[in-house]
PDB file of C-alpha atoms in Angstrom:
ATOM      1  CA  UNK G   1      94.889 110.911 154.353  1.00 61.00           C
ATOM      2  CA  UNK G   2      91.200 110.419 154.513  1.00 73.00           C
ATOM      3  CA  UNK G   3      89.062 112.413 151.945  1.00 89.00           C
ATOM      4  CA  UNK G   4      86.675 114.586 152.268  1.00 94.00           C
ATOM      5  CA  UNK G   5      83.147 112.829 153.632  1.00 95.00           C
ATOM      6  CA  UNK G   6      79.994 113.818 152.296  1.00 96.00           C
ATOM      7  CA  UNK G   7      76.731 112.160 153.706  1.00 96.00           C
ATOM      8  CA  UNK G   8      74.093 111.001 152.694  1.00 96.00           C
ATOM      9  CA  UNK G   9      74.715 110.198 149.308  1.00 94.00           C
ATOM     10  CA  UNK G  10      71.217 110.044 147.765  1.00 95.00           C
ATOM     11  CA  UNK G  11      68.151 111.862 149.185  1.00 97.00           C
ATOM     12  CA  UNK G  12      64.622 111.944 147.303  1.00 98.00           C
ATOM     13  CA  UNK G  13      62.151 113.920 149.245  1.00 98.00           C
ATOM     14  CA  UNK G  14      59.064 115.922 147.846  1.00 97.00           C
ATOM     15  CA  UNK G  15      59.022 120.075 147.198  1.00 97.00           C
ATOM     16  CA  UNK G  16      58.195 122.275 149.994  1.00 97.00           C
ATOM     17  CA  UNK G  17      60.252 119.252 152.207  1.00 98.00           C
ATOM     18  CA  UNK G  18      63.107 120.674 153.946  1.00 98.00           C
ATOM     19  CA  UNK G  19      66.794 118.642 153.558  1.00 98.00           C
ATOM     20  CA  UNK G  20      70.099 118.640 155.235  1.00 98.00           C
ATOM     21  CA  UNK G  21      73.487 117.642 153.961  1.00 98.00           C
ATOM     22  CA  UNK G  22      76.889 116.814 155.758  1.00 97.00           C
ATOM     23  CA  UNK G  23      80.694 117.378 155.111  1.00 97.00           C
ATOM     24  CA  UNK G  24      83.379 116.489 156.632  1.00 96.00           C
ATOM     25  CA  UNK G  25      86.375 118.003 155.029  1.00 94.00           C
ATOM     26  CA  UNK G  26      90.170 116.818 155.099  1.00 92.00           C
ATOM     27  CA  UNK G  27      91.800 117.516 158.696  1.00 90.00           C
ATOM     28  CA  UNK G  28      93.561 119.910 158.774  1.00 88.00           C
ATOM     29  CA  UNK G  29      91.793 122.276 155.768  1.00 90.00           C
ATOM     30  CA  UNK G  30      90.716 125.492 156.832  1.00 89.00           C
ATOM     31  CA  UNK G  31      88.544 126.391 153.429  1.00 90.00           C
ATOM     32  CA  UNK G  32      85.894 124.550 152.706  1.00 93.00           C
ATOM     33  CA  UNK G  33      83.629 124.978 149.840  1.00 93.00           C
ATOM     34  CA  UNK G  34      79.328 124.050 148.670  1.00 96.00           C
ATOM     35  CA  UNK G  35      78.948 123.511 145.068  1.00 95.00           C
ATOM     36  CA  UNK G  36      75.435 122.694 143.124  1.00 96.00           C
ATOM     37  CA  UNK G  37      75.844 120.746 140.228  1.00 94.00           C
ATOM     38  CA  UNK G  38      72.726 120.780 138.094  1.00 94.00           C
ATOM     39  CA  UNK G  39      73.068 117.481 135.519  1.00 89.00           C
ATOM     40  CA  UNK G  40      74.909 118.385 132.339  1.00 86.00           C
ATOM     41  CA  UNK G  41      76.522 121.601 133.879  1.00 89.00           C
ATOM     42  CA  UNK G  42      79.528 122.570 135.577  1.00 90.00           C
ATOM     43  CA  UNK G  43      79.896 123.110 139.364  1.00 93.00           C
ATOM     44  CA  UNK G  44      78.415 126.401 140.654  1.00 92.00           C
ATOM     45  CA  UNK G  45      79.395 127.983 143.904  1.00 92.00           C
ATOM     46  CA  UNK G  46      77.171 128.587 146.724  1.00 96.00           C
ATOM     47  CA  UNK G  47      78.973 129.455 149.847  1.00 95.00           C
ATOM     48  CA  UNK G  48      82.792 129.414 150.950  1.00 92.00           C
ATOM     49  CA  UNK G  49      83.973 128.881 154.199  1.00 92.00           C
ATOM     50  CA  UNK G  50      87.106 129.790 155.949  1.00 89.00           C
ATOM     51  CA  UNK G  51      87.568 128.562 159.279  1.00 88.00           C
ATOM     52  CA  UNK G  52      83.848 128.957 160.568  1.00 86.00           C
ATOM     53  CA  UNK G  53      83.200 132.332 158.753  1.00 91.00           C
ATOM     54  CA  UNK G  54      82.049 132.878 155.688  1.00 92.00           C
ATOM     55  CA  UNK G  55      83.928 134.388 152.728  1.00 88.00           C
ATOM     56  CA  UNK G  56      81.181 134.247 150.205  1.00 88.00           C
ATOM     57  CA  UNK G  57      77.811 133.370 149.657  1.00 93.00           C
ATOM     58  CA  UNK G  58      76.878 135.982 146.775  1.00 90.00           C
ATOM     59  CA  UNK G  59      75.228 133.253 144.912  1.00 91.00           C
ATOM     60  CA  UNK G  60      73.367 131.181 148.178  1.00 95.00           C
ATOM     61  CA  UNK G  61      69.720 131.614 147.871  1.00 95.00           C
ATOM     62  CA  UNK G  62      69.151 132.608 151.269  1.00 95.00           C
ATOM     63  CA  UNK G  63      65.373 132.570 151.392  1.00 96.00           C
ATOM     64  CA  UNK G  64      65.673 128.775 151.471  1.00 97.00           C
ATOM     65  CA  UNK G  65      69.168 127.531 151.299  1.00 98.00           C
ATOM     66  CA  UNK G  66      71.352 128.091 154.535  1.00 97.00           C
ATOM     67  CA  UNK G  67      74.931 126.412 155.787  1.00 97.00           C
ATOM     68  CA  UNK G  68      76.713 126.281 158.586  1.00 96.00           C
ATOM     69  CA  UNK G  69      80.305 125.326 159.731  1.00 94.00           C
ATOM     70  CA  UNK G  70      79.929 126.120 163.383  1.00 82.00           C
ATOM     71  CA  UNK G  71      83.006 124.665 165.026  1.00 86.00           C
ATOM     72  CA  UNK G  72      85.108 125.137 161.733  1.00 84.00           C
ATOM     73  CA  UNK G  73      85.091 122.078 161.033  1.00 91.00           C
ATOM     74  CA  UNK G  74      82.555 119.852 159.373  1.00 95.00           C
ATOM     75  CA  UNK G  75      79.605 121.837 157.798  1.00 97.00           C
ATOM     76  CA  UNK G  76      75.903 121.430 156.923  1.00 97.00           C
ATOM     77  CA  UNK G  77      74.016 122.977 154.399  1.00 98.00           C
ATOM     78  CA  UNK G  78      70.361 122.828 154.376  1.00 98.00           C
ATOM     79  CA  UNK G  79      67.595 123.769 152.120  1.00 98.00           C
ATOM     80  CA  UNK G  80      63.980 124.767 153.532  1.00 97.00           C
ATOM     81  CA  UNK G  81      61.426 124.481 151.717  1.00 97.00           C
ATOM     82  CA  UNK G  82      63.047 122.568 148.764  1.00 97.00           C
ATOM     83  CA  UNK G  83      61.820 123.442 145.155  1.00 97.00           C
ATOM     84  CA  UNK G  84      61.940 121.233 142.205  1.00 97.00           C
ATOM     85  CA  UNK G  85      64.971 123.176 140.717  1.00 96.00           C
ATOM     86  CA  UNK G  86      67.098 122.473 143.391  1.00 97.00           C
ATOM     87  CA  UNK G  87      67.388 118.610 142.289  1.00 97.00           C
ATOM     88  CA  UNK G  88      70.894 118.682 141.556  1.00 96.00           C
ATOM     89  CA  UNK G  89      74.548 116.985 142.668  1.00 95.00           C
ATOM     90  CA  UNK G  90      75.824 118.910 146.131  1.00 97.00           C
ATOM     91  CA  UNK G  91      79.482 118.878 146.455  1.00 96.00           C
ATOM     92  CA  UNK G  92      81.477 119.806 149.061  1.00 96.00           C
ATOM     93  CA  UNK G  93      85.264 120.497 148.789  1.00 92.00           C
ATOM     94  CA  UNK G  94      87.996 121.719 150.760  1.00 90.00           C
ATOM     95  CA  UNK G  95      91.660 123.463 150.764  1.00 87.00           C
ATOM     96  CA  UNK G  96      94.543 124.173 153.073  1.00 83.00           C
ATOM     97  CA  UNK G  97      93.828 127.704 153.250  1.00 72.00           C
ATOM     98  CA  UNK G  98      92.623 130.281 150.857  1.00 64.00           C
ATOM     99  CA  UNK G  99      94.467 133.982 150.313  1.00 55.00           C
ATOM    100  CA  UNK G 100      96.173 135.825 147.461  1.00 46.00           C
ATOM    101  CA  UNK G 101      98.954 133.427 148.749  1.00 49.00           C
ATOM    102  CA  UNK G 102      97.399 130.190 148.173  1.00 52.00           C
ATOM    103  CA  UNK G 103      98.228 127.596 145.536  1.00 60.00           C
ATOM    104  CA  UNK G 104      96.855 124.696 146.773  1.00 70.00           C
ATOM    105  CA  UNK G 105      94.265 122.991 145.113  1.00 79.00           C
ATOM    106  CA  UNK G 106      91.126 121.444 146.122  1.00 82.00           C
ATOM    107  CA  UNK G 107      89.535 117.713 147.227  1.00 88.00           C
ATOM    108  CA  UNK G 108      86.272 116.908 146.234  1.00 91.00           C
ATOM    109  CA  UNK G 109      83.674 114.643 148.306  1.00 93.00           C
ATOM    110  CA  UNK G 110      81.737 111.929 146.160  1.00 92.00           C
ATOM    111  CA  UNK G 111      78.618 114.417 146.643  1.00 94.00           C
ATOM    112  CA  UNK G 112      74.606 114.244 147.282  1.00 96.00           C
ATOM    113  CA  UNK G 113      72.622 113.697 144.665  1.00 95.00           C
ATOM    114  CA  UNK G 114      69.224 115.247 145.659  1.00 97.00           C
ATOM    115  CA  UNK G 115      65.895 114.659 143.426  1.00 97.00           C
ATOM    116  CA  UNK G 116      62.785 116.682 144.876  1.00 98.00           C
ATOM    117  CA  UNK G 117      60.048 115.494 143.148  1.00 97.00           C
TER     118      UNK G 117
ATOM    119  CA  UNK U   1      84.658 138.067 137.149  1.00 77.00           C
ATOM    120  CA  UNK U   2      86.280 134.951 136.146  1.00 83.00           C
ATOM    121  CA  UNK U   3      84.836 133.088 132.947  1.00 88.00           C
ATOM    122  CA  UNK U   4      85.768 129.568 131.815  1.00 93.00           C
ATOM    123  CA  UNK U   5      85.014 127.651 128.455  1.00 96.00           C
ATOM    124  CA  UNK U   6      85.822 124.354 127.749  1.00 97.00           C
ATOM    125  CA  UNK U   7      86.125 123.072 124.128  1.00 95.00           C
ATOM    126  CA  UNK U   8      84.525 120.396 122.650  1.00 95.00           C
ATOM    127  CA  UNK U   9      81.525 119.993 125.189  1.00 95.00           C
ATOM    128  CA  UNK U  10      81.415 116.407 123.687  1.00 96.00           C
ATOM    129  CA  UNK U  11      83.491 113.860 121.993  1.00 96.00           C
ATOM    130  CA  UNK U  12      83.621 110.586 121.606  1.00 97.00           C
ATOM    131  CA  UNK U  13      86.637 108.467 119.871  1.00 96.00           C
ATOM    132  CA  UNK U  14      87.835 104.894 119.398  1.00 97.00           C
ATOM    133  CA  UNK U  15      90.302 103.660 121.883  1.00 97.00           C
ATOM    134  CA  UNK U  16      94.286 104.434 121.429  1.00 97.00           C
ATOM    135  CA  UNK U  17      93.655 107.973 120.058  1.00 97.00           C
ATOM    136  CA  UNK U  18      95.587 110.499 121.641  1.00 97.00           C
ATOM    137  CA  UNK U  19      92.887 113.573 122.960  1.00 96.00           C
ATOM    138  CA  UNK U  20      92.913 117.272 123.427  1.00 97.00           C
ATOM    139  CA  UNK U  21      90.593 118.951 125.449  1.00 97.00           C
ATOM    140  CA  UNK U  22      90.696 122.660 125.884  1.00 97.00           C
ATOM    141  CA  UNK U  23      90.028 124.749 128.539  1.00 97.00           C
ATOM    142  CA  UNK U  24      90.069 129.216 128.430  1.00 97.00           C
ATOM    143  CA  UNK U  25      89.348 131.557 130.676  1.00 94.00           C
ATOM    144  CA  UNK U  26      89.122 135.162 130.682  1.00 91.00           C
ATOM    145  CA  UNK U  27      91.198 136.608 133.573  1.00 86.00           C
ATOM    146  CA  UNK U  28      95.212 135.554 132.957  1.00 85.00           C
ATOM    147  CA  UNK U  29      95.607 136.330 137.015  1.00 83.00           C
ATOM    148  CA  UNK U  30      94.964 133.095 138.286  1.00 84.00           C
ATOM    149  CA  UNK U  31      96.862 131.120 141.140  1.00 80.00           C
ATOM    150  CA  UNK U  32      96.568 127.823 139.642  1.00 86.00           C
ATOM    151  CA  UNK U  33      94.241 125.833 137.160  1.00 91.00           C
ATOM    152  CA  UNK U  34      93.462 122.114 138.205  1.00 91.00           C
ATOM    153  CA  UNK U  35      91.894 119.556 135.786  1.00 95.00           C
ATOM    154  CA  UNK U  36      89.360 117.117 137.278  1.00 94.00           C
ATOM    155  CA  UNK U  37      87.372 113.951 136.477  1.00 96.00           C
ATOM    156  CA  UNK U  38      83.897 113.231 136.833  1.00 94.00           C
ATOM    157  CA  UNK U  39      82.263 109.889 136.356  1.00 91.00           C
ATOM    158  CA  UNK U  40      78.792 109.547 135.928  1.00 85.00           C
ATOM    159  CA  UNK U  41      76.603 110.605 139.509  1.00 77.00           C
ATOM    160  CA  UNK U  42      80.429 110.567 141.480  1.00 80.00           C
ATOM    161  CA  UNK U  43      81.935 113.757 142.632  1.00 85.00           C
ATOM    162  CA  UNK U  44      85.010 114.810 141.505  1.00 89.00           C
ATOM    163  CA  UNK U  45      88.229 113.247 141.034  1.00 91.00           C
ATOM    164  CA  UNK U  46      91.729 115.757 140.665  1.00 90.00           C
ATOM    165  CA  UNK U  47      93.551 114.817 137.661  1.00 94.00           C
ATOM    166  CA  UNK U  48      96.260 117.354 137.481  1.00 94.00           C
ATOM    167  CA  UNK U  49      97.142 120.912 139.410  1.00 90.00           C
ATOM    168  CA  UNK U  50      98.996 123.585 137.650  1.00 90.00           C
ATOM    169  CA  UNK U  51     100.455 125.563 139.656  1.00 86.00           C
ATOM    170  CA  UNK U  52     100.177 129.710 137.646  1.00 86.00           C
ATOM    171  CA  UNK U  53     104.440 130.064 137.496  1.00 87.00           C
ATOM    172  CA  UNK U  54     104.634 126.643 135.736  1.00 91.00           C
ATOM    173  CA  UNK U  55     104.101 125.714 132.089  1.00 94.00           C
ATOM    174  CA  UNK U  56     103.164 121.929 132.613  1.00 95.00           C
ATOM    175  CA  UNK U  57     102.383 119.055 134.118  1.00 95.00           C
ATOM    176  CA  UNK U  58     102.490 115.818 133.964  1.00 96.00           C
ATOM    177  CA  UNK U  59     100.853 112.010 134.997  1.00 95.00           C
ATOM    178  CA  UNK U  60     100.780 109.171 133.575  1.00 96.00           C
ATOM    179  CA  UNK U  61      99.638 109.449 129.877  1.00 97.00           C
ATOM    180  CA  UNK U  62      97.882 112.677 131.086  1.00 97.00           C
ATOM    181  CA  UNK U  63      99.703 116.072 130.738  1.00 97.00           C
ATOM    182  CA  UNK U  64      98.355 119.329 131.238  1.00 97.00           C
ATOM    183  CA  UNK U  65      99.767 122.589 129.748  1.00 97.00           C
ATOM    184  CA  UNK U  66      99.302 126.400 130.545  1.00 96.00           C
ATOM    185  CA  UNK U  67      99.345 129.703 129.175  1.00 95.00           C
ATOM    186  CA  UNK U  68      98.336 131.867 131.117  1.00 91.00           C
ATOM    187  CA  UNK U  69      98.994 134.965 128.598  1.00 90.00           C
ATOM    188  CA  UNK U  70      96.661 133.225 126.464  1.00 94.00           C
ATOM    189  CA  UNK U  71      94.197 132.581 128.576  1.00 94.00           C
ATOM    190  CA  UNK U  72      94.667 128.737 128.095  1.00 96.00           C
ATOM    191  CA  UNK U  73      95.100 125.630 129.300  1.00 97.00           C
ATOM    192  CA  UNK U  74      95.223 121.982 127.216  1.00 97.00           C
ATOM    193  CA  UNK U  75      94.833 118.468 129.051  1.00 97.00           C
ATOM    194  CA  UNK U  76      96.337 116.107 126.580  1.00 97.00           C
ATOM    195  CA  UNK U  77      95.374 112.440 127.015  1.00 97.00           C
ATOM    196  CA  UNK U  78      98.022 109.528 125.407  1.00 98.00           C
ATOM    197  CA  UNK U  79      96.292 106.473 123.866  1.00 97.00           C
ATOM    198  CA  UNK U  80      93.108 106.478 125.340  1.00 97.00           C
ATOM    199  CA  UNK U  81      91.260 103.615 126.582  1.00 97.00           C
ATOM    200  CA  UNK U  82      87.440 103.060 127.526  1.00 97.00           C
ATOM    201  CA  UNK U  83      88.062 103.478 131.315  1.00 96.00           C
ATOM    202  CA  UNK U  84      89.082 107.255 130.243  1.00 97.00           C
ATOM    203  CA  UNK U  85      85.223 107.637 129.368  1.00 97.00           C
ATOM    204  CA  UNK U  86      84.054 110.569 132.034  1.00 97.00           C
ATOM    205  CA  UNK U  87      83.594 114.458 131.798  1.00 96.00           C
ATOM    206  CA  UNK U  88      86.212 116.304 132.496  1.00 97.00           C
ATOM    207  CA  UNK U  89      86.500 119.931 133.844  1.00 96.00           C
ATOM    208  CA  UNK U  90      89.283 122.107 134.118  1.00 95.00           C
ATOM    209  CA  UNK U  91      88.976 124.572 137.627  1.00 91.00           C
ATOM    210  CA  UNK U  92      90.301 128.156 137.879  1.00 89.00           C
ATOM    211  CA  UNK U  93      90.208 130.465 141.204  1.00 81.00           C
ATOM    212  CA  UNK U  94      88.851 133.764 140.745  1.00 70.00           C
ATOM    213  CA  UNK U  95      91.703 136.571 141.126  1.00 62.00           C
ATOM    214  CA  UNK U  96      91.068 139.017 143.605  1.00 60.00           C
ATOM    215  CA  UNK U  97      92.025 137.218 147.078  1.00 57.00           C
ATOM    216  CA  UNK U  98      88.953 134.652 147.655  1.00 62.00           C
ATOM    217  CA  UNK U  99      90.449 132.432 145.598  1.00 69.00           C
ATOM    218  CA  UNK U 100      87.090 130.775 144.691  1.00 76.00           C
ATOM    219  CA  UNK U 101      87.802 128.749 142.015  1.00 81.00           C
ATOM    220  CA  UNK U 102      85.331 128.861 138.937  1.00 87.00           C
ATOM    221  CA  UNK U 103      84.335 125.611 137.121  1.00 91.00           C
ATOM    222  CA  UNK U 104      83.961 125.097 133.156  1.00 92.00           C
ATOM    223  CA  UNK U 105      81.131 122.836 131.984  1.00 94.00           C
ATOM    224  CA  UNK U 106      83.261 120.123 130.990  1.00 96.00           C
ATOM    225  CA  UNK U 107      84.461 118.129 128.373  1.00 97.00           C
ATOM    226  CA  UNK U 108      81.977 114.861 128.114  1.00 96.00           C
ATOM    227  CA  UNK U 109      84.302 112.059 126.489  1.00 97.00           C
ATOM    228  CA  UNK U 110      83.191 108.476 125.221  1.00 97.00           C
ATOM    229  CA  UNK U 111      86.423 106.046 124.608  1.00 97.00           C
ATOM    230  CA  UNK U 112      84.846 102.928 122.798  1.00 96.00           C
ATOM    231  CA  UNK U 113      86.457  99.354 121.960  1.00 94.00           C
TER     232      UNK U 113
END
């Protein structure tokens, strides 16, 4: 099966720029997942999907960040104006479902590594 | 809210020593606990998924073990070589029906010749 496809894969733009990423998860998965990965630290959450609503985005900064999965499908999540903090590793990942009954686990894509400079 | 440690943050050993990272976490009602690699500016690779009514699993010379009493899991690595060099994080879904899963910091291993 063909994994989950995250584009572009490097961006380097200057603060106050606005950015956009793209994922594509796995057919077929109806969860999918944004992570920012600032170097030297693990994964942190910013917004879950299921389907094309969205289960959580408690940590999202939603003055500038903002995603979308509009079909349910593939997703983009954009950042507006970008600050130097937000140089960082965006992953996006995805599961078969989500639910007090799921145990499935989750595919990464290869990510976006984004320096704002 | 869901809390996960991984122990050492760093290590680095000469090839064919057998390795065990640690990973704990604070709520024992998880779903499953998967075990991922990370190479250098890659995304993530799954390693191993442990599903919460099992005690372990194995691939390869990796094997993963849970307790989830404990609050524990253990990713044991058999004679490692230099191409096991990566970070590696263990992955645990919050409890509570979102099932967003919460990430350690990772384990940053070095295998040299």
């Amino acid at each position: 099966e063909a994994g989950v496809a995250q584009s572009p894969r490097y961006k380097i733009i200057e603060k106050r720029q606005s950015v956009a990423f793209w994922c594509n998860p796995i057919s077929g998965h109806a969860t999918l997942y944004w992570y920012q990965q600032i170097l030297g630290q693990g994964p942190k959450l910013l917004i879950q999907f299921q389907n094309n609503g969205v289960v959580d985005d408690s940590q999202l900064p939603k003055d500038r960040f903002s995603a979308e999965r509009l079909k349910g499908v593939d997703s983009t999540l954009k950042i507006q104006p970008a600050k130097l903090e937000d140089s960082a590793v965006y992953l996006c990942a995805s599961s078969l479902r989500a639910g007090l009954d799921a145990s499935y686990g989750y595919t990464f894509g290869s990510g976006t590594r984004l320096t704002v400079v | 809210k869901q809390e996960v440690t991984q122990i050492p943050a760093a290590l680095s050993v000469p090839e064919g020593e057998n390795l065990v990272l640690n990973c704990s976490f604070t709520d024992s009602a998880i779903y499953n606990l998967q075990w991922f690699r990370q190479d250098p500016g890659k995304g993530l690779t799954s390693l191993l998924l442990i599903q919460s009514s099992q005690r372990e699993q194995t691939s390869g010379r990796l094997n993963a073990s849970l307790d989830k009493s404990s609050g524990r899991s253990t990713l044991y690595i058999a004679a490692s070589q230099p191409g096991d060099s990566a970070t590696y994080l263990c992955a645990v879904p919050i409890s509570g029906g979102s099932y967003i899963p919460t990430f350690g910091r990772g384990t940053s291993l070095i295998v040299h010749p």
